[in-house]
Amino acid sequence: GPKVLQIPSHQIIDMGQMVTLNCDPVSNHLYFYWYKQILGQQMEFLVNFYNGKVMEKSKLFKDQFSVERPDGSYFTLKIQPTALEDSAVYFCASSLEQGDAETLYFGSGTRLTVL
Amino acid sequence: GQQVQQSPTSLVLQEGENAELQCNFSTSLNSMQWFYQRPGGSLVSVFYNPSGTKQSGRLTSTTVIKERRSSLHISSSQITDSGTYLCAMERKGGNYKPTFGKGTSLVVHP
């Protein structure tokens, strides 16, 4: 089936540094999402993205977070600067349409550890 | 309050037993999807089922919009079914930001 690829699978950085998480969505998909999951806890919506713009973001999407998809390449989540509470697994998802024909496809996640 | 409630929180079965997982919503539903999260963390879509009943092998999903609930039935459970099952819903009028429940942790013993 369709695959969403996330690179890297693990990332360890020092608090205050910048980190960029990369997502290669399904090739013909139009809608992109980031979710955050702290170990053992609920999957939380961060942001969705369509046509080069953020459509909606949650309270978890702090000012230090940004997303972009330059020239149809990777869909990225950048955190600058990182904080200890940013440690979590970040999942990228994509879908072809919004609405009734919607199916989300998820990547395997990037485990971010902030020291 | 919590928009998506999943029950039970955890379930332990002997191989061959059936499982019934529930997902209840506090708002009107536009779409919903069941996912299986492997012990390693990756998510696999099990069903996209905004209404009615869908079946795939040993898995059956039923969504009743009026009652704001969806169920996932696993028949003749196998050890490889072990993991966490998540439901995600999109409410009517939402700007497509699917909300997840906390999941049901399923353990199937031999």
Short mmCIF file of C-alpha atoms in Angstrom, two decimals:
data_model
loop_
_atom_site.label_atom_id
_atom_site.label_comp_id
_atom_site.label_asym_id
_atom_site.label_seq_id
_atom_site.Cartn_x
_atom_site.Cartn_y
_atom_site.Cartn_z
CA GLY A 1 0.00 0.00 0.00
CA PRO A 2 0.93 3.67 -0.01
CA LYS A 3 3.96 4.51 2.11
CA VAL A 4 4.87 7.58 4.11
CA LEU A 5 8.58 7.68 4.93
CA GLN A 6 10.06 9.52 7.88
CA ILE A 7 13.70 10.36 8.26
CA PRO A 8 15.45 9.89 10.62
CA SER A 9 13.82 7.23 12.79
CA HIS A 10 15.69 8.48 15.85
CA GLN A 11 17.20 11.85 16.67
CA ILE A 12 19.01 12.89 19.83
CA ILE A 13 19.86 16.53 20.35
CA ASP A 14 20.76 18.94 23.11
CA MET A 15 18.15 21.32 24.47
CA GLY A 16 18.20 24.64 22.63
CA GLN A 17 19.38 23.18 19.36
CA MET A 18 17.35 23.19 16.18
CA VAL A 19 15.97 20.00 14.71
CA THR A 20 14.25 19.27 11.42
CA LEU A 21 12.12 16.19 11.00
CA ASN A 22 11.59 15.04 7.45
CA CYS A 23 8.58 13.34 5.93
CA ASP A 24 8.23 11.97 2.43
CA PRO A 25 4.46 11.69 1.94
CA VAL A 26 2.59 9.52 -0.53
CA SER A 27 3.37 10.97 -3.95
CA ASN A 28 -0.06 12.15 -5.07
CA HIS A 29 -1.34 13.21 -1.68
CA LEU A 30 -2.40 16.77 -1.03
CA TYR A 31 -2.93 17.04 2.73
CA PHE A 32 -0.19 16.64 5.29
CA TYR A 33 -0.19 16.32 9.06
CA TRP A 34 2.08 16.11 12.07
CA TYR A 35 1.12 14.33 15.27
CA LYS A 36 3.01 14.05 18.55
CA GLN A 37 2.95 11.05 20.87
CA ILE A 38 4.72 11.02 24.20
CA LEU A 39 5.64 7.49 25.23
CA GLY A 40 2.58 5.58 26.42
CA GLN A 41 0.27 8.51 25.87
CA GLN A 42 -2.30 9.68 23.38
CA MET A 43 -1.62 10.65 19.79
CA GLU A 44 -2.02 14.43 19.68
CA PHE A 45 -2.69 16.53 16.59
CA LEU A 46 -0.13 19.25 15.95
CA VAL A 47 -0.82 20.76 12.54
CA ASN A 48 -2.22 20.15 9.09
CA PHE A 49 -1.02 21.62 5.82
CA TYR A 50 -2.49 22.05 2.36
CA ASN A 51 -1.54 24.00 -0.72
CA GLY A 52 1.51 25.46 0.92
CA LYS A 53 -0.32 26.70 4.00
CA VAL A 54 -1.11 25.68 7.52
CA MET A 55 -4.85 25.05 7.75
CA GLU A 56 -5.10 24.46 11.44
CA LYS A 57 -2.77 24.00 14.38
CA SER A 58 -3.28 22.90 17.95
CA LYS A 59 -2.11 24.45 21.20
CA LEU A 60 0.79 22.00 21.13
CA PHE A 61 2.13 23.68 17.99
CA LYS A 62 4.24 26.24 19.80
CA ASP A 63 5.82 29.33 18.27
CA GLN A 64 9.09 27.40 18.08
CA PHE A 65 7.50 24.99 15.60
CA SER A 66 7.23 25.54 11.87
CA VAL A 67 6.28 23.40 8.87
CA GLU A 68 6.91 23.69 5.18
CA ARG A 69 7.03 21.68 2.00
CA PRO A 70 9.30 23.55 -0.38
CA ASP A 71 8.80 22.69 -4.07
CA GLY A 72 6.82 19.55 -3.35
CA SER A 73 9.73 17.83 -1.64
CA TYR A 74 9.86 16.70 1.97
CA PHE A 75 7.22 17.93 4.37
CA THR A 76 9.26 19.14 7.32
CA LEU A 77 8.68 19.96 10.95
CA LYS A 78 11.28 22.29 12.41
CA ILE A 79 11.67 22.99 16.09
CA GLN A 80 13.88 25.93 17.01
CA PRO A 81 14.91 26.02 19.79
CA THR A 82 14.06 22.63 21.24
CA ALA A 83 12.94 22.11 24.84
CA LEU A 84 12.97 19.03 27.07
CA GLU A 85 9.20 18.62 26.72
CA ASP A 86 9.59 18.24 22.97
CA SER A 87 10.88 14.71 23.52
CA ALA A 88 8.32 12.44 21.89
CA VAL A 89 7.64 10.43 18.77
CA TYR A 90 6.51 12.63 15.89
CA PHE A 91 4.33 11.04 13.28
CA CYS A 92 3.76 12.41 9.82
CA ALA A 93 0.63 11.54 7.86
CA SER A 94 -0.77 12.35 4.47
CA SER A 95 -4.06 11.98 2.65
CA LEU A 96 -5.33 12.52 -0.84
CA GLU A 97 -8.50 14.33 -0.01
CA GLN A 98 -10.23 16.02 2.81
CA GLY A 99 -13.72 14.88 3.61
CA ASP A 100 -15.69 11.77 2.95
CA ALA A 101 -13.10 9.95 0.92
CA GLU A 102 -10.43 10.57 3.48
CA THR A 103 -7.93 7.94 4.56
CA LEU A 104 -4.87 8.89 6.54
CA TYR A 105 -1.57 7.14 5.94
CA PHE A 106 1.05 7.39 8.64
CA GLY A 107 4.81 7.12 8.67
CA SER A 108 6.68 5.06 11.23
CA GLY A 109 7.54 8.07 13.33
CA THR A 110 10.70 9.90 14.38
CA ARG A 111 11.67 9.42 18.00
CA LEU A 112 13.08 12.73 19.21
CA THR A 113 15.06 12.84 22.42
CA VAL A 114 16.02 16.26 23.78
CA LEU A 115 18.72 16.14 26.42
CA GLY B 1 -13.75 17.20 27.50
CA GLN B 2 -12.45 14.12 25.80
CA GLN B 3 -14.03 13.90 22.35
CA VAL B 4 -13.08 10.28 21.71
CA GLN B 5 -13.50 7.61 24.36
CA GLN B 6 -12.13 4.13 23.78
CA SER B 7 -12.97 1.06 25.80
CA PRO B 8 -11.71 -1.11 27.24
CA THR B 9 -8.37 0.46 28.09
CA SER B 10 -6.75 -2.94 27.95
CA LEU B 11 -7.78 -6.45 27.04
CA VAL B 12 -6.09 -9.80 27.61
CA LEU B 13 -7.25 -12.80 25.61
CA GLN B 14 -6.36 -16.39 24.98
CA GLU B 15 -5.61 -17.18 21.39
CA GLY B 16 -8.83 -18.00 19.56
CA GLU B 17 -11.08 -15.76 21.66
CA ASN B 18 -12.97 -12.83 20.16
CA ALA B 19 -12.42 -9.18 20.99
CA GLU B 20 -14.82 -6.26 20.86
CA LEU B 21 -13.31 -2.76 20.97
CA GLN B 22 -15.43 0.35 21.29
CA CYS B 23 -15.01 3.96 20.31
CA ASN B 24 -17.53 6.62 21.39
CA PHE B 25 -17.65 10.21 20.20
CA SER B 26 -18.98 13.28 21.96
CA THR B 27 -19.66 15.24 18.75
CA SER B 28 -21.27 14.60 15.38
CA LEU B 29 -19.08 12.52 13.19
CA ASN B 30 -17.78 13.31 9.72
CA SER B 31 -15.30 10.49 9.33
CA MET B 32 -13.54 7.89 11.40
CA GLN B 33 -10.67 5.46 11.02
CA TRP B 34 -9.30 2.55 13.02
CA PHE B 35 -5.56 2.08 13.35
CA TYR B 36 -3.32 -0.64 14.69
CA GLN B 37 -0.19 0.59 16.41
CA ARG B 38 2.58 -1.97 16.56
CA PRO B 39 4.58 -2.39 19.76
CA GLY B 40 7.41 -0.56 17.99
CA GLY B 41 5.11 2.42 17.42
CA SER B 42 4.28 2.51 13.71
CA LEU B 43 0.62 2.96 12.71
CA VAL B 44 -1.26 0.86 10.22
CA SER B 45 -4.71 1.76 8.97
CA VAL B 46 -7.16 -1.02 9.70
CA PHE B 47 -10.42 0.50 8.50
CA TYR B 48 -11.64 3.80 7.17
CA ASN B 49 -15.27 3.50 8.15
CA PRO B 50 -17.35 6.66 8.52
CA SER B 51 -20.60 4.69 8.54
CA GLY B 52 -21.99 1.18 8.26
CA THR B 53 -20.16 -2.11 8.47
CA LYS B 54 -16.93 -3.18 6.84
CA GLN B 55 -15.20 -6.54 7.05
CA SER B 56 -11.71 -7.65 6.21
CA GLY B 57 -10.79 -11.20 7.12
CA ARG B 58 -11.20 -11.64 10.86
CA LEU B 59 -11.82 -7.93 11.44
CA THR B 60 -15.20 -6.20 11.30
CA SER B 61 -15.89 -2.54 11.93
CA THR B 62 -19.33 -1.05 12.52
CA THR B 63 -19.97 2.66 12.80
CA VAL B 64 -23.38 3.95 13.87
CA ILE B 65 -23.43 7.68 13.28
CA LYS B 66 -26.68 8.39 15.14
CA GLU B 67 -25.34 6.69 18.24
CA ARG B 68 -21.91 8.30 17.85
CA ARG B 69 -20.03 5.06 18.20
CA SER B 70 -17.85 2.68 16.28
CA SER B 71 -16.71 -0.84 17.12
CA LEU B 72 -13.94 -3.10 15.98
CA HIS B 73 -14.53 -6.83 16.29
CA ILE B 74 -11.63 -9.27 16.08
CA SER B 75 -12.67 -12.87 15.71
CA SER B 76 -10.46 -15.86 16.56
CA SER B 77 -7.69 -13.65 17.92
CA GLN B 78 -4.07 -14.53 17.20
CA ILE B 79 -0.87 -13.69 19.04
CA THR B 80 0.10 -11.37 16.21
CA ASP B 81 -3.01 -9.26 16.88
CA SER B 82 -1.33 -7.99 20.06
CA GLY B 83 -0.75 -4.25 20.06
CA THR B 84 -2.69 -1.04 20.52
CA TYR B 85 -5.82 -0.22 18.56
CA LEU B 86 -6.62 3.43 18.06
CA CYS B 87 -9.66 5.09 16.64
CA ALA B 88 -9.53 8.57 15.14
CA MET B 89 -12.51 10.72 14.30
CA GLU B 90 -13.10 13.94 12.49
CA ARG B 91 -16.02 15.96 13.73
CA LYS B 92 -18.53 17.60 11.44
CA GLY B 93 -17.39 21.07 10.54
CA GLY B 94 -13.85 20.34 11.63
CA ASN B 95 -10.94 21.55 9.54
CA TYR B 96 -9.75 18.02 9.16
CA LYS B 97 -7.69 17.42 12.26
CA PRO B 98 -8.55 13.83 13.21
CA THR B 99 -8.71 13.33 16.96
CA PHE B 100 -7.46 10.09 18.45
CA GLY B 101 -8.71 8.11 21.39
CA LYS B 102 -6.27 6.84 24.03
CA GLY B 103 -6.35 3.36 22.56
CA THR B 104 -7.06 -0.19 23.62
CA SER B 105 -4.04 -2.31 24.45
CA LEU B 106 -4.64 -5.88 23.34
CA VAL B 107 -2.53 -8.81 24.52
CA VAL B 108 -3.22 -12.24 23.09
CA HIS B 109 -1.63 -15.18 24.89
CA PRO B 110 -0.99 -18.61 23.39
#
